[in-house]
Amino acid sequence: MTKRIEATEKAIELIKILQEKHGDLMFYQAGGCCEGTQPQCFEKGGFYQRMGDVCIGIVENTEFWVDKDLFEYWKHAHFTLDVIDAFGVGGFSLETPLKKTFRIEYRIFTPEEEHSLEPLKYIE
């Protein structure tokens, strides 16, 4: 099965640090201007998804949720979670006090990958 999301080593290291401090986590990537379009990291249950939002996979035992409208736009893309040394626009994400920002790099799936994608989970 082809994963829809993977993470760089730097992102995995930061997730582990945040898990030690905060426990179970979740990611949410919104599509609107107010939340920013970078992925936000919260304590699990610290953000309430909308009906139709999509969990595209799990990174380090952490679900990665995407806004339903944003997913429609990016459903043919693979997400790579990375982290940079910067203060992100959102400021609500758990990595913000560490002066880090999670970000996503996208690439389009190959036709072969499209036929073997991992299943999705939706908020119903």
Short mmCIF file of the N, C-alpha and C atoms (twelve columns), coordinates in Angstrom:
data_MODEL
# 
_entry.id   MODEL 
# 
loop_
_atom_site.group_PDB 
_atom_site.id 
_atom_site.type_symbol 
_atom_site.label_atom_id 
_atom_site.label_alt_id 
_atom_site.label_comp_id 
_atom_site.label_asym_id 
_atom_site.label_seq_id 
_atom_site.Cartn_x 
_atom_site.Cartn_y 
_atom_site.Cartn_z 
_atom_site.pdbx_PDB_model_num 
ATOM 1   N N  . MET A 1   0.841   -1.182 0.000   1 
ATOM 2   C CA . MET A 1   0.000   0.000  0.000   1 
ATOM 3   C C  . MET A 1   0.895   1.258  0.000   1 
ATOM 4   N N  . THR A 2   0.459   2.242  -0.751  1 
ATOM 5   C CA . THR A 2   1.180   3.507  -0.833  1 
ATOM 6   C C  . THR A 2   0.677   4.442  0.259   1 
ATOM 7   N N  . LYS A 3   1.601   4.976  1.038   1 
ATOM 8   C CA . LYS A 3   1.237   5.926  2.086   1 
ATOM 9   C C  . LYS A 3   0.933   7.278  1.460   1 
ATOM 10  N N  . ARG A 4   -0.013  7.983  2.052   1 
ATOM 11  C CA . ARG A 4   -0.360  9.320  1.596   1 
ATOM 12  C C  . ARG A 4   0.490   10.386 2.286   1 
ATOM 13  N N  . ILE A 5   1.073   10.020 3.440   1 
ATOM 14  C CA . ILE A 5   1.908   10.964 4.184   1 
ATOM 15  C C  . ILE A 5   3.097   10.229 4.788   1 
ATOM 16  N N  . GLU A 6   4.234   10.899 4.740   1 
ATOM 17  C CA . GLU A 6   5.448   10.423 5.395   1 
ATOM 18  C C  . GLU A 6   6.118   11.641 6.018   1 
ATOM 19  N N  . ALA A 7   7.153   11.413 6.819   1 
ATOM 20  C CA . ALA A 7   7.814   12.514 7.514   1 
ATOM 21  C C  . ALA A 7   9.323   12.399 7.380   1 
ATOM 22  N N  . THR A 8   9.967   13.551 7.384   1 
ATOM 23  C CA . THR A 8   11.424  13.578 7.375   1 
ATOM 24  C C  . THR A 8   11.933  13.215 8.773   1 
ATOM 25  N N  . GLU A 9   13.214  12.902 8.864   1 
ATOM 26  C CA . GLU A 9   13.815  12.589 10.162  1 
ATOM 27  C C  . GLU A 9   13.692  13.770 11.125  1 
ATOM 28  N N  . LYS A 10  13.887  14.989 10.622  1 
ATOM 29  C CA . LYS A 10  13.759  16.182 11.476  1 
ATOM 30  C C  . LYS A 10  12.350  16.303 12.046  1 
ATOM 31  N N  . ALA A 11  11.346  16.022 11.227  1 
ATOM 32  C CA . ALA A 11  9.962   16.096 11.698  1 
ATOM 33  C C  . ALA A 11  9.693   15.010 12.739  1 
ATOM 34  N N  . ILE A 12  10.198  13.809 12.501  1 
ATOM 35  C CA . ILE A 12  10.007  12.707 13.450  1 
ATOM 36  C C  . ILE A 12  10.659  13.036 14.793  1 
ATOM 37  N N  . GLU A 13  11.859  13.587 14.768  1 
ATOM 38  C CA . GLU A 13  12.546  13.977 16.007  1 
ATOM 39  C C  . GLU A 13  11.710  14.984 16.798  1 
ATOM 40  N N  . LEU A 14  11.161  15.978 16.106  1 
ATOM 41  C CA . LEU A 14  10.358  16.997 16.779  1 
ATOM 42  C C  . LEU A 14  9.061   16.402 17.326  1 
ATOM 43  N N  . ILE A 15  8.429   15.532 16.575  1 
ATOM 44  C CA . ILE A 15  7.205   14.875 17.062  1 
ATOM 45  C C  . ILE A 15  7.499   14.128 18.362  1 
ATOM 46  N N  . LYS A 16  8.617   13.412 18.420  1 
ATOM 47  C CA . LYS A 16  8.977   12.668 19.629  1 
ATOM 48  C C  . LYS A 16  9.178   13.604 20.821  1 
ATOM 49  N N  . ILE A 17  9.809   14.738 20.600  1 
ATOM 50  C CA . ILE A 17  9.993   15.731 21.661  1 
ATOM 51  C C  . ILE A 17  8.635   16.228 22.157  1 
ATOM 52  N N  . LEU A 18  7.736   16.535 21.224  1 
ATOM 53  C CA . LEU A 18  6.412   17.029 21.586  1 
ATOM 54  C C  . LEU A 18  5.584   15.950 22.287  1 
ATOM 55  N N  . GLN A 19  5.731   14.691 21.874  1 
ATOM 56  C CA . GLN A 19  5.013   13.602 22.535  1 
ATOM 57  C C  . GLN A 19  5.486   13.439 23.981  1 
ATOM 58  N N  . GLU A 20  6.782   13.581 24.212  1 
ATOM 59  C CA . GLU A 20  7.303   13.487 25.581  1 
ATOM 60  C C  . GLU A 20  6.690   14.551 26.475  1 
ATOM 61  N N  . LYS A 21  6.537   15.735 25.942  1 
ATOM 62  C CA . LYS A 21  6.024   16.861 26.727  1 
ATOM 63  C C  . LYS A 21  4.501   16.866 26.847  1 
ATOM 64  N N  . HIS A 22  3.795   16.500 25.750  1 
ATOM 65  C CA . HIS A 22  2.345   16.681 25.692  1 
ATOM 66  C C  . HIS A 22  1.538   15.387 25.622  1 
ATOM 67  N N  . GLY A 23  2.181   14.250 25.450  1 
ATOM 68  C CA . GLY A 23  1.435   12.995 25.313  1 
ATOM 69  C C  . GLY A 23  0.994   12.770 23.869  1 
ATOM 70  N N  . ASP A 24  -0.159  12.125 23.703  1 
ATOM 71  C CA . ASP A 24  -0.675  11.832 22.365  1 
ATOM 72  C C  . ASP A 24  -0.978  13.123 21.616  1 
ATOM 73  N N  . LEU A 25  -0.658  13.114 20.324  1 
ATOM 74  C CA . LEU A 25  -0.807  14.300 19.480  1 
ATOM 75  C C  . LEU A 25  -1.736  14.033 18.306  1 
ATOM 76  N N  . MET A 26  -2.059  15.101 17.592  1 
ATOM 77  C CA . MET A 26  -2.767  15.033 16.314  1 
ATOM 78  C C  . MET A 26  -2.275  16.192 15.450  1 
ATOM 79  N N  . PHE A 27  -2.346  16.000 14.137  1 
ATOM 80  C CA . PHE A 27  -2.066  17.088 13.197  1 
ATOM 81  C C  . PHE A 27  -3.354  17.450 12.489  1 
ATOM 82  N N  . TYR A 28  -3.473  18.724 12.152  1 
ATOM 83  C CA . TYR A 28  -4.587  19.187 11.335  1 
ATOM 84  C C  . TYR A 28  -4.051  20.209 10.349  1 
ATOM 85  N N  . GLN A 29  -4.378  20.003 9.090   1 
ATOM 86  C CA . GLN A 29  -3.998  20.970 8.066   1 
ATOM 87  C C  . GLN A 29  -5.263  21.575 7.503   1 
ATOM 88  N N  . ALA A 30  -5.431  22.865 7.770   1 
ATOM 89  C CA . ALA A 30  -6.610  23.594 7.318   1 
ATOM 90  C C  . ALA A 30  -6.361  24.188 5.939   1 
ATOM 91  N N  . GLY A 31  -7.419  24.626 5.324   1 
ATOM 92  C CA . GLY A 31  -7.290  25.222 4.011   1 
ATOM 93  C C  . GLY A 31  -7.554  26.712 4.008   1 
ATOM 94  N N  . GLY A 32  -7.896  27.272 5.175   1 
ATOM 95  C CA . GLY A 32  -8.282  28.674 5.221   1 
ATOM 96  C C  . GLY A 32  -7.150  29.600 5.598   1 
ATOM 97  N N  . CYS A 33  -7.384  30.882 5.402   1 
ATOM 98  C CA . CYS A 33  -6.357  31.878 5.684   1 
ATOM 99  C C  . CYS A 33  -6.171  32.100 7.180   1 
ATOM 100 N N  . CYS A 34  -7.203  31.985 7.958   1 
ATOM 101 C CA . CYS A 34  -7.105  32.288 9.391   1 
ATOM 102 C C  . CYS A 34  -6.209  31.302 10.126  1 
ATOM 103 N N  . GLU A 35  -6.311  30.022 9.793   1 
ATOM 104 C CA . GLU A 35  -5.499  29.012 10.452  1 
ATOM 105 C C  . GLU A 35  -4.135  28.882 9.794   1 
ATOM 106 N N  . GLY A 36  -3.941  29.508 8.670   1 
ATOM 107 C CA . GLY A 36  -2.736  29.279 7.888   1 
ATOM 108 C C  . GLY A 36  -2.883  27.961 7.135   1 
ATOM 109 N N  . THR A 37  -2.004  27.715 6.221   1 
ATOM 110 C CA . THR A 37  -2.093  26.467 5.462   1 
ATOM 111 C C  . THR A 37  -0.986  25.501 5.852   1 
ATOM 112 N N  . GLN A 38  -0.260  25.815 6.907   1 
ATOM 113 C CA . GLN A 38  0.741   24.882 7.394   1 
ATOM 114 C C  . GLN A 38  0.047   23.893 8.334   1 
ATOM 115 N N  . PRO A 39  0.618   22.707 8.490   1 
ATOM 116 C CA . PRO A 39  0.016   21.760 9.431   1 
ATOM 117 C C  . PRO A 39  0.174   22.260 10.863  1 
ATOM 118 N N  . GLN A 40  -0.852  22.070 11.648  1 
ATOM 119 C CA . GLN A 40  -0.845  22.465 13.046  1 
ATOM 120 C C  . GLN A 40  -0.807  21.200 13.903  1 
ATOM 121 N N  . CYS A 41  0.009   21.197 14.942  1 
ATOM 122 C CA . CYS A 41  0.139   20.069 15.854  1 
ATOM 123 C C  . CYS A 41  -0.535  20.432 17.174  1 
ATOM 124 N N  . PHE A 42  -1.441  19.548 17.633  1 
ATOM 125 C CA . PHE A 42  -2.184  19.763 18.866  1 
ATOM 126 C C  . PHE A 42  -2.086  18.521 19.737  1 
ATOM 127 N N  . GLU A 43  -2.404  18.681 21.026  1 
ATOM 128 C CA . GLU A 43  -2.626  17.505 21.844  1 
ATOM 129 C C  . GLU A 43  -3.828  16.783 21.251  1 
ATOM 130 N N  . LYS A 44  -3.812  15.455 21.287  1 
ATOM 131 C CA . LYS A 44  -4.916  14.693 20.693  1 
ATOM 132 C C  . LYS A 44  -6.234  15.158 21.305  1 
ATOM 133 N N  . GLY A 45  -7.195  15.470 20.444  1 
ATOM 134 C CA . GLY A 45  -8.485  15.978 20.884  1 
ATOM 135 C C  . GLY A 45  -8.494  17.482 21.095  1 
ATOM 136 N N  . GLY A 46  -7.369  18.144 20.881  1 
ATOM 137 C CA . GLY A 46  -7.269  19.583 21.097  1 
ATOM 138 C C  . GLY A 46  -7.790  20.413 19.946  1 
ATOM 139 N N  . PHE A 47  -8.223  19.764 18.889  1 
ATOM 140 C CA . PHE A 47  -8.815  20.459 17.746  1 
ATOM 141 C C  . PHE A 47  -9.979  19.605 17.270  1 
ATOM 142 N N  . TYR A 48  -11.113 20.224 17.048  1 
ATOM 143 C CA . TYR A 48  -12.296 19.491 16.605  1 
ATOM 144 C C  . TYR A 48  -12.444 19.601 15.098  1 
ATOM 145 N N  . GLN A 49  -12.376 18.451 14.444  1 
ATOM 146 C CA . GLN A 49  -12.511 18.425 12.999  1 
ATOM 147 C C  . GLN A 49  -13.970 18.646 12.600  1 
ATOM 148 N N  . ARG A 50  -14.142 19.043 11.344  1 
ATOM 149 C CA . ARG A 50  -15.481 19.226 10.776  1 
ATOM 150 C C  . ARG A 50  -15.939 17.935 10.116  1 
ATOM 151 N N  . MET A 51  -17.238 17.850 9.903   1 
ATOM 152 C CA . MET A 51  -17.789 16.713 9.161   1 
ATOM 153 C C  . MET A 51  -17.120 16.643 7.795   1 
ATOM 154 N N  . GLY A 52  -16.671 15.470 7.418   1 
ATOM 155 C CA . GLY A 52  -16.056 15.279 6.119   1 
ATOM 156 C C  . GLY A 52  -14.553 15.437 6.100   1 
ATOM 157 N N  . ASP A 53  -13.953 15.943 7.196   1 
ATOM 158 C CA . ASP A 53  -12.498 16.048 7.228   1 
ATOM 159 C C  . ASP A 53  -11.886 14.661 7.123   1 
ATOM 160 N N  . VAL A 54  -10.635 14.599 6.643   1 
ATOM 161 C CA . VAL A 54  -10.030 13.345 6.232   1 
ATOM 162 C C  . VAL A 54  -8.726  13.085 6.981   1 
ATOM 163 N N  . CYS A 55  -8.599  11.886 7.534   1 
ATOM 164 C CA . CYS A 55  -7.328  11.446 8.092   1 
ATOM 165 C C  . CYS A 55  -6.583  10.723 6.974   1 
ATOM 166 N N  . ILE A 56  -5.458  11.294 6.533   1 
ATOM 167 C CA . ILE A 56  -4.736  10.715 5.395   1 
ATOM 168 C C  . ILE A 56  -3.668  9.718  5.821   1 
ATOM 169 N N  . GLY A 57  -3.447  9.590  7.125   1 
ATOM 170 C CA . GLY A 57  -2.469  8.620  7.585   1 
ATOM 171 C C  . GLY A 57  -1.969  8.938  8.980   1 
ATOM 172 N N  . ILE A 58  -0.979  8.150  9.388   1 
ATOM 173 C CA . ILE A 58  -0.422  8.266  10.730  1 
ATOM 174 C C  . ILE A 58  1.082   8.430  10.629  1 
ATOM 175 N N  . VAL A 59  1.604   9.409  11.371  1 
ATOM 176 C CA . VAL A 59  3.043   9.666  11.447  1 
ATOM 177 C C  . VAL A 59  3.442   9.545  12.913  1 
ATOM 178 N N  . GLU A 60  4.327   8.622  13.232  1 
ATOM 179 C CA . GLU A 60  4.776   8.441  14.621  1 
ATOM 180 C C  . GLU A 60  3.593   8.324  15.582  1 
ATOM 181 N N  . ASN A 61  2.655   7.446  15.255  1 
ATOM 182 C CA . ASN A 61  1.461   7.205  16.087  1 
ATOM 183 C C  . ASN A 61  0.574   8.440  16.237  1 
ATOM 184 N N  . THR A 62  0.654   9.342  15.291  1 
ATOM 185 C CA . THR A 62  -0.102  10.594 15.336  1 
ATOM 186 C C  . THR A 62  -0.919  10.737 14.059  1 
ATOM 187 N N  . GLU A 63  -2.246  10.832 14.213  1 
ATOM 188 C CA . GLU A 63  -3.106  10.994 13.043  1 
ATOM 189 C C  . GLU A 63  -2.873  12.349 12.387  1 
ATOM 190 N N  . PHE A 64  -2.908  12.350 11.054  1 
ATOM 191 C CA . PHE A 64  -2.744  13.577 10.280  1 
ATOM 192 C C  . PHE A 64  -4.053  13.845 9.546   1 
ATOM 193 N N  . TRP A 65  -4.780  14.864 10.013  1 
ATOM 194 C CA . TRP A 65  -6.081  15.238 9.459   1 
ATOM 195 C C  . TRP A 65  -5.942  16.409 8.507   1 
ATOM 196 N N  . VAL A 66  -6.778  16.394 7.454   1 
ATOM 197 C CA . VAL A 66  -6.775  17.460 6.446   1 
ATOM 198 C C  . VAL A 66  -8.208  17.958 6.272   1 
ATOM 199 N N  . ASP A 67  -8.344  19.258 6.203   1 
ATOM 200 C CA . ASP A 67  -9.625  19.888 5.916   1 
ATOM 201 C C  . ASP A 67  -10.237 19.262 4.663   1 
ATOM 202 N N  . LYS A 68  -11.532 18.988 4.702   1 
ATOM 203 C CA . LYS A 68  -12.192 18.284 3.589   1 
ATOM 204 C C  . LYS A 68  -12.035 19.007 2.253   1 
ATOM 205 N N  . ASP A 69  -12.108 20.335 2.262   1 
ATOM 206 C CA . ASP A 69  -11.981 21.084 1.011   1 
ATOM 207 C C  . ASP A 69  -10.550 21.065 0.493   1 
ATOM 208 N N  . LEU A 70  -9.585  21.192 1.408   1 
ATOM 209 C CA . LEU A 70  -8.182  21.121 1.012   1 
ATOM 210 C C  . LEU A 70  -7.848  19.731 0.475   1 
ATOM 211 N N  . PHE A 71  -8.407  18.699 1.106   1 
ATOM 212 C CA . PHE A 71  -8.149  17.346 0.628   1 
ATOM 213 C C  . PHE A 71  -8.659  17.159 -0.803  1 
ATOM 214 N N  . GLU A 72  -9.808  17.707 -1.108  1 
ATOM 215 C CA . GLU A 72  -10.331 17.590 -2.479  1 
ATOM 216 C C  . GLU A 72  -9.337  18.143 -3.488  1 
ATOM 217 N N  . TYR A 73  -8.668  19.213 -3.117  1 
ATOM 218 C CA . TYR A 73  -7.682  19.835 -4.000  1 
ATOM 219 C C  . TYR A 73  -6.412  18.988 -4.097  1 
ATOM 220 N N  . TRP A 74  -5.980  18.387 -2.976  1 
ATOM 221 C CA . TRP A 74  -4.700  17.680 -2.902  1 
ATOM 222 C C  . TRP A 74  -4.831  16.158 -2.837  1 
ATOM 223 N N  . LYS A 75  -6.002  15.602 -3.156  1 
ATOM 224 C CA . LYS A 75  -6.197  14.157 -2.992  1 
ATOM 225 C C  . LYS A 75  -5.316  13.306 -3.904  1 
ATOM 226 N N  . HIS A 76  -4.724  13.875 -4.920  1 
ATOM 227 C CA . HIS A 76  -3.836  13.131 -5.812  1 
ATOM 228 C C  . HIS A 76  -2.363  13.375 -5.486  1 
ATOM 229 N N  . ALA A 77  -2.117  13.897 -4.270  1 
ATOM 230 C CA . ALA A 77  -0.743  14.251 -3.894  1 
ATOM 231 C C  . ALA A 77  -0.282  13.506 -2.640  1 
ATOM 232 N N  . HIS A 78  0.999   13.208 -2.630  1 
ATOM 233 C CA . HIS A 78  1.670   12.654 -1.459  1 
ATOM 234 C C  . HIS A 78  2.161   13.823 -0.613  1 
ATOM 235 N N  . PHE A 79  1.969   13.733 0.698   1 
ATOM 236 C CA . PHE A 79  2.407   14.773 1.629   1 
ATOM 237 C C  . PHE A 79  3.690   14.294 2.309   1 
ATOM 238 N N  . THR A 80  4.672   15.176 2.416   1 
ATOM 239 C CA . THR A 80  5.862   14.906 3.225   1 
ATOM 240 C C  . THR A 80  5.919   15.978 4.304   1 
ATOM 241 N N  . LEU A 81  5.820   15.538 5.557   1 
ATOM 242 C CA . LEU A 81  5.874   16.447 6.694   1 
ATOM 243 C C  . LEU A 81  7.331   16.749 7.015   1 
ATOM 244 N N  . ASP A 82  7.655   18.017 7.091   1 
ATOM 245 C CA . ASP A 82  9.007   18.458 7.392   1 
ATOM 246 C C  . ASP A 82  8.909   19.538 8.458   1 
ATOM 247 N N  . VAL A 83  10.038  20.016 8.931   1 
ATOM 248 C CA . VAL A 83  10.073  21.079 9.921   1 
ATOM 249 C C  . VAL A 83  11.207  22.035 9.571   1 
ATOM 250 N N  . ILE A 84  10.969  23.305 9.805   1 
ATOM 251 C CA . ILE A 84  12.003  24.314 9.564   1 
ATOM 252 C C  . ILE A 84  12.163  25.162 10.825  1 
ATOM 253 N N  . ASP A 85  13.305  25.826 10.927  1 
ATOM 254 C CA . ASP A 85  13.558  26.766 12.016  1 
ATOM 255 C C  . ASP A 85  12.939  28.097 11.630  1 
ATOM 256 N N  . ALA A 86  11.744  28.344 12.129  1 
ATOM 257 C CA . ALA A 86  11.022  29.580 11.801  1 
ATOM 258 C C  . ALA A 86  9.788   29.663 12.680  1 
ATOM 259 N N  . PHE A 87  9.273   30.856 12.820  1 
ATOM 260 C CA . PHE A 87  8.024   31.070 13.541  1 
ATOM 261 C C  . PHE A 87  6.904   31.067 12.519  1 
ATOM 262 N N  . GLY A 88  6.022   30.084 12.591  1 
ATOM 263 C CA . GLY A 88  4.948   29.952 11.611  1 
ATOM 264 C C  . GLY A 88  3.867   30.995 11.765  1 
ATOM 265 N N  . VAL A 89  3.049   31.102 10.747  1 
ATOM 266 C CA . VAL A 89  2.000   32.127 10.728  1 
ATOM 267 C C  . VAL A 89  0.884   31.835 11.713  1 
ATOM 268 N N  . GLY A 90  0.636   30.557 11.999  1 
ATOM 269 C CA . GLY A 90  -0.490  30.219 12.870  1 
ATOM 270 C C  . GLY A 90  -0.243  30.537 14.328  1 
ATOM 271 N N  . GLY A 91  0.867   30.057 14.855  1 
ATOM 272 C CA . GLY A 91  1.204   30.321 16.234  1 
ATOM 273 C C  . GLY A 91  0.480   29.462 17.249  1 
ATOM 274 N N  . PHE A 92  -0.492  28.630 16.835  1 
ATOM 275 C CA . PHE A 92  -1.240  27.780 17.759  1 
ATOM 276 C C  . PHE A 92  -0.626  26.392 17.889  1 
ATOM 277 N N  . SER A 93  0.247   26.040 16.988  1 
ATOM 278 C CA . SER A 93  0.818   24.703 16.938  1 
ATOM 279 C C  . SER A 93  1.828   24.515 18.070  1 
ATOM 280 N N  . LEU A 94  1.911   23.290 18.589  1 
ATOM 281 C CA . LEU A 94  2.735   23.002 19.763  1 
ATOM 282 C C  . LEU A 94  4.226   23.249 19.565  1 
ATOM 283 N N  . GLU A 95  4.700   23.252 18.344  1 
ATOM 284 C CA . GLU A 95  6.131   23.474 18.110  1 
ATOM 285 C C  . GLU A 95  6.508   24.955 18.134  1 
ATOM 286 N N  . THR A 96  5.533   25.845 18.123  1 
ATOM 287 C CA . THR A 96  5.787   27.280 18.051  1 
ATOM 288 C C  . THR A 96  6.739   27.790 19.145  1 
ATOM 289 N N  . PRO A 97  6.554   27.406 20.422  1 
ATOM 290 C CA . PRO A 97  7.483   27.903 21.448  1 
ATOM 291 C C  . PRO A 97  8.935   27.455 21.237  1 
ATOM 292 N N  . LEU A 98  9.127   26.414 20.440  1 
ATOM 293 C CA . LEU A 98  10.472  25.926 20.142  1 
ATOM 294 C C  . LEU A 98  11.078  26.639 18.934  1 
ATOM 295 N N  . LYS A 99  10.353  27.627 18.415  1 
ATOM 296 C CA . LYS A 99  10.772  28.391 17.223  1 
ATOM 297 C C  . LYS A 99  10.964  27.481 16.017  1 
ATOM 298 N N  . LYS A 100 10.041  26.540 15.885  1 
ATOM 299 C CA . LYS A 100 10.006  25.597 14.760  1 
ATOM 300 C C  . LYS A 100 8.643   25.707 14.097  1 
ATOM 301 N N  . THR A 101 8.577   25.272 12.851  1 
ATOM 302 C CA . THR A 101 7.322   25.252 12.109  1 
ATOM 303 C C  . THR A 101 7.268   23.992 11.254  1 
ATOM 304 N N  . PHE A 102 6.181   23.234 11.430  1 
ATOM 305 C CA . PHE A 102 5.958   22.107 10.525  1 
ATOM 306 C C  . PHE A 102 5.529   22.659 9.175   1 
ATOM 307 N N  . ARG A 103 5.907   21.962 8.122   1 
ATOM 308 C CA . ARG A 103 5.468   22.348 6.778   1 
ATOM 309 C C  . ARG A 103 5.293   21.075 5.955   1 
ATOM 310 N N  . ILE A 104 4.604   21.227 4.841   1 
ATOM 311 C CA . ILE A 104 4.325   20.101 3.948   1 
ATOM 312 C C  . ILE A 104 4.931   20.371 2.591   1 
ATOM 313 N N  . GLU A 105 5.530   19.334 2.045   1 
ATOM 314 C CA . GLU A 105 5.942   19.336 0.638   1 
ATOM 315 C C  . GLU A 105 5.038   18.340 -0.072  1 
ATOM 316 N N  . TYR A 106 4.618   18.684 -1.263  1 
ATOM 317 C CA . TYR A 106 3.693   17.854 -2.027  1 
ATOM 318 C C  . TYR A 106 4.364   17.336 -3.294  1 
ATOM 319 N N  . ARG A 107 3.921   16.169 -3.714  1 
ATOM 320 C CA . ARG A 107 4.244   15.663 -5.053  1 
ATOM 321 C C  . ARG A 107 3.044   14.851 -5.515  1 
ATOM 322 N N  . ILE A 108 2.819   14.822 -6.800  1 
ATOM 323 C CA . ILE A 108 1.689   14.090 -7.365  1 
ATOM 324 C C  . ILE A 108 2.020   12.596 -7.392  1 
ATOM 325 N N  . PHE A 109 1.025   11.775 -7.035  1 
ATOM 326 C CA . PHE A 109 1.202   10.329 -7.092  1 
ATOM 327 C C  . PHE A 109 1.410   9.868  -8.530  1 
ATOM 328 N N  . THR A 110 2.193   8.822  -8.689  1 
ATOM 329 C CA . THR A 110 2.302   8.177  -9.996  1 
ATOM 330 C C  . THR A 110 1.019   7.378  -10.234 1 
ATOM 331 N N  . PRO A 111 0.715   7.014  -11.478 1 
ATOM 332 C CA . PRO A 111 -0.472  6.179  -11.726 1 
ATOM 333 C C  . PRO A 111 -0.429  4.862  -10.940 1 
ATOM 334 N N  . GLU A 112 0.754   4.281  -10.793 1 
ATOM 335 C CA . GLU A 112 0.877   3.028  -10.047 1 
ATOM 336 C C  . GLU A 112 0.538   3.247  -8.572  1 
ATOM 337 N N  . GLU A 113 1.018   4.359  -8.004  1 
ATOM 338 C CA . GLU A 113 0.731   4.662  -6.602  1 
ATOM 339 C C  . GLU A 113 -0.763  4.907  -6.392  1 
ATOM 340 N N  . GLU A 114 -1.400  5.578  -7.326  1 
ATOM 341 C CA . GLU A 114 -2.840  5.881  -7.214  1 
ATOM 342 C C  . GLU A 114 -3.673  4.618  -7.034  1 
ATOM 343 N N  . HIS A 115 -3.207  3.512  -7.605  1 
ATOM 344 C CA . HIS A 115 -3.963  2.251  -7.538  1 
ATOM 345 C C  . HIS A 115 -3.742  1.484  -6.245  1 
ATOM 346 N N  . SER A 116 -2.801  1.933  -5.412  1 
ATOM 347 C CA . SER A 116 -2.509  1.179  -4.191  1 
ATOM 348 C C  . SER A 116 -2.476  2.072  -2.946  1 
ATOM 349 N N  . LEU A 117 -3.279  3.120  -2.922  1 
ATOM 350 C CA . LEU A 117 -3.268  4.060  -1.801  1 
ATOM 351 C C  . LEU A 117 -3.895  3.457  -0.542  1 
ATOM 352 N N  . GLU A 118 -3.308  3.815  0.601   1 
ATOM 353 C CA . GLU A 118 -3.885  3.400  1.877   1 
ATOM 354 C C  . GLU A 118 -5.290  3.973  2.014   1 
ATOM 355 N N  . PRO A 119 -6.160  3.279  2.737   1 
ATOM 356 C CA . PRO A 119 -7.528  3.800  2.909   1 
ATOM 357 C C  . PRO A 119 -7.554  5.061  3.761   1 
ATOM 358 N N  . LEU A 120 -8.605  5.830  3.586   1 
ATOM 359 C CA . LEU A 120 -8.818  7.077  4.313   1 
ATOM 360 C C  . LEU A 120 -9.773  6.866  5.472   1 
ATOM 361 N N  . LYS A 121 -9.745  7.785  6.426   1 
ATOM 362 C CA . LYS A 121 -10.701 7.805  7.536   1 
ATOM 363 C C  . LYS A 121 -11.360 9.184  7.495   1 
ATOM 364 N N  . TYR A 122 -12.691 9.199  7.608   1 
ATOM 365 C CA . TYR A 122 -13.437 10.464 7.531   1 
ATOM 366 C C  . TYR A 122 -14.179 10.727 8.846   1 
ATOM 367 N N  . ILE A 123 -14.411 12.018 9.149   1 
ATOM 368 C CA . ILE A 123 -15.303 12.401 10.233  1 
ATOM 369 C C  . ILE A 123 -16.711 12.361 9.658   1 
ATOM 370 N N  . GLU A 124 -17.569 11.575 10.275  1 
ATOM 371 C CA . GLU A 124 -18.959 11.455 9.791   1 
ATOM 372 C C  . GLU A 124 -19.933 11.910 10.837  1 
# 
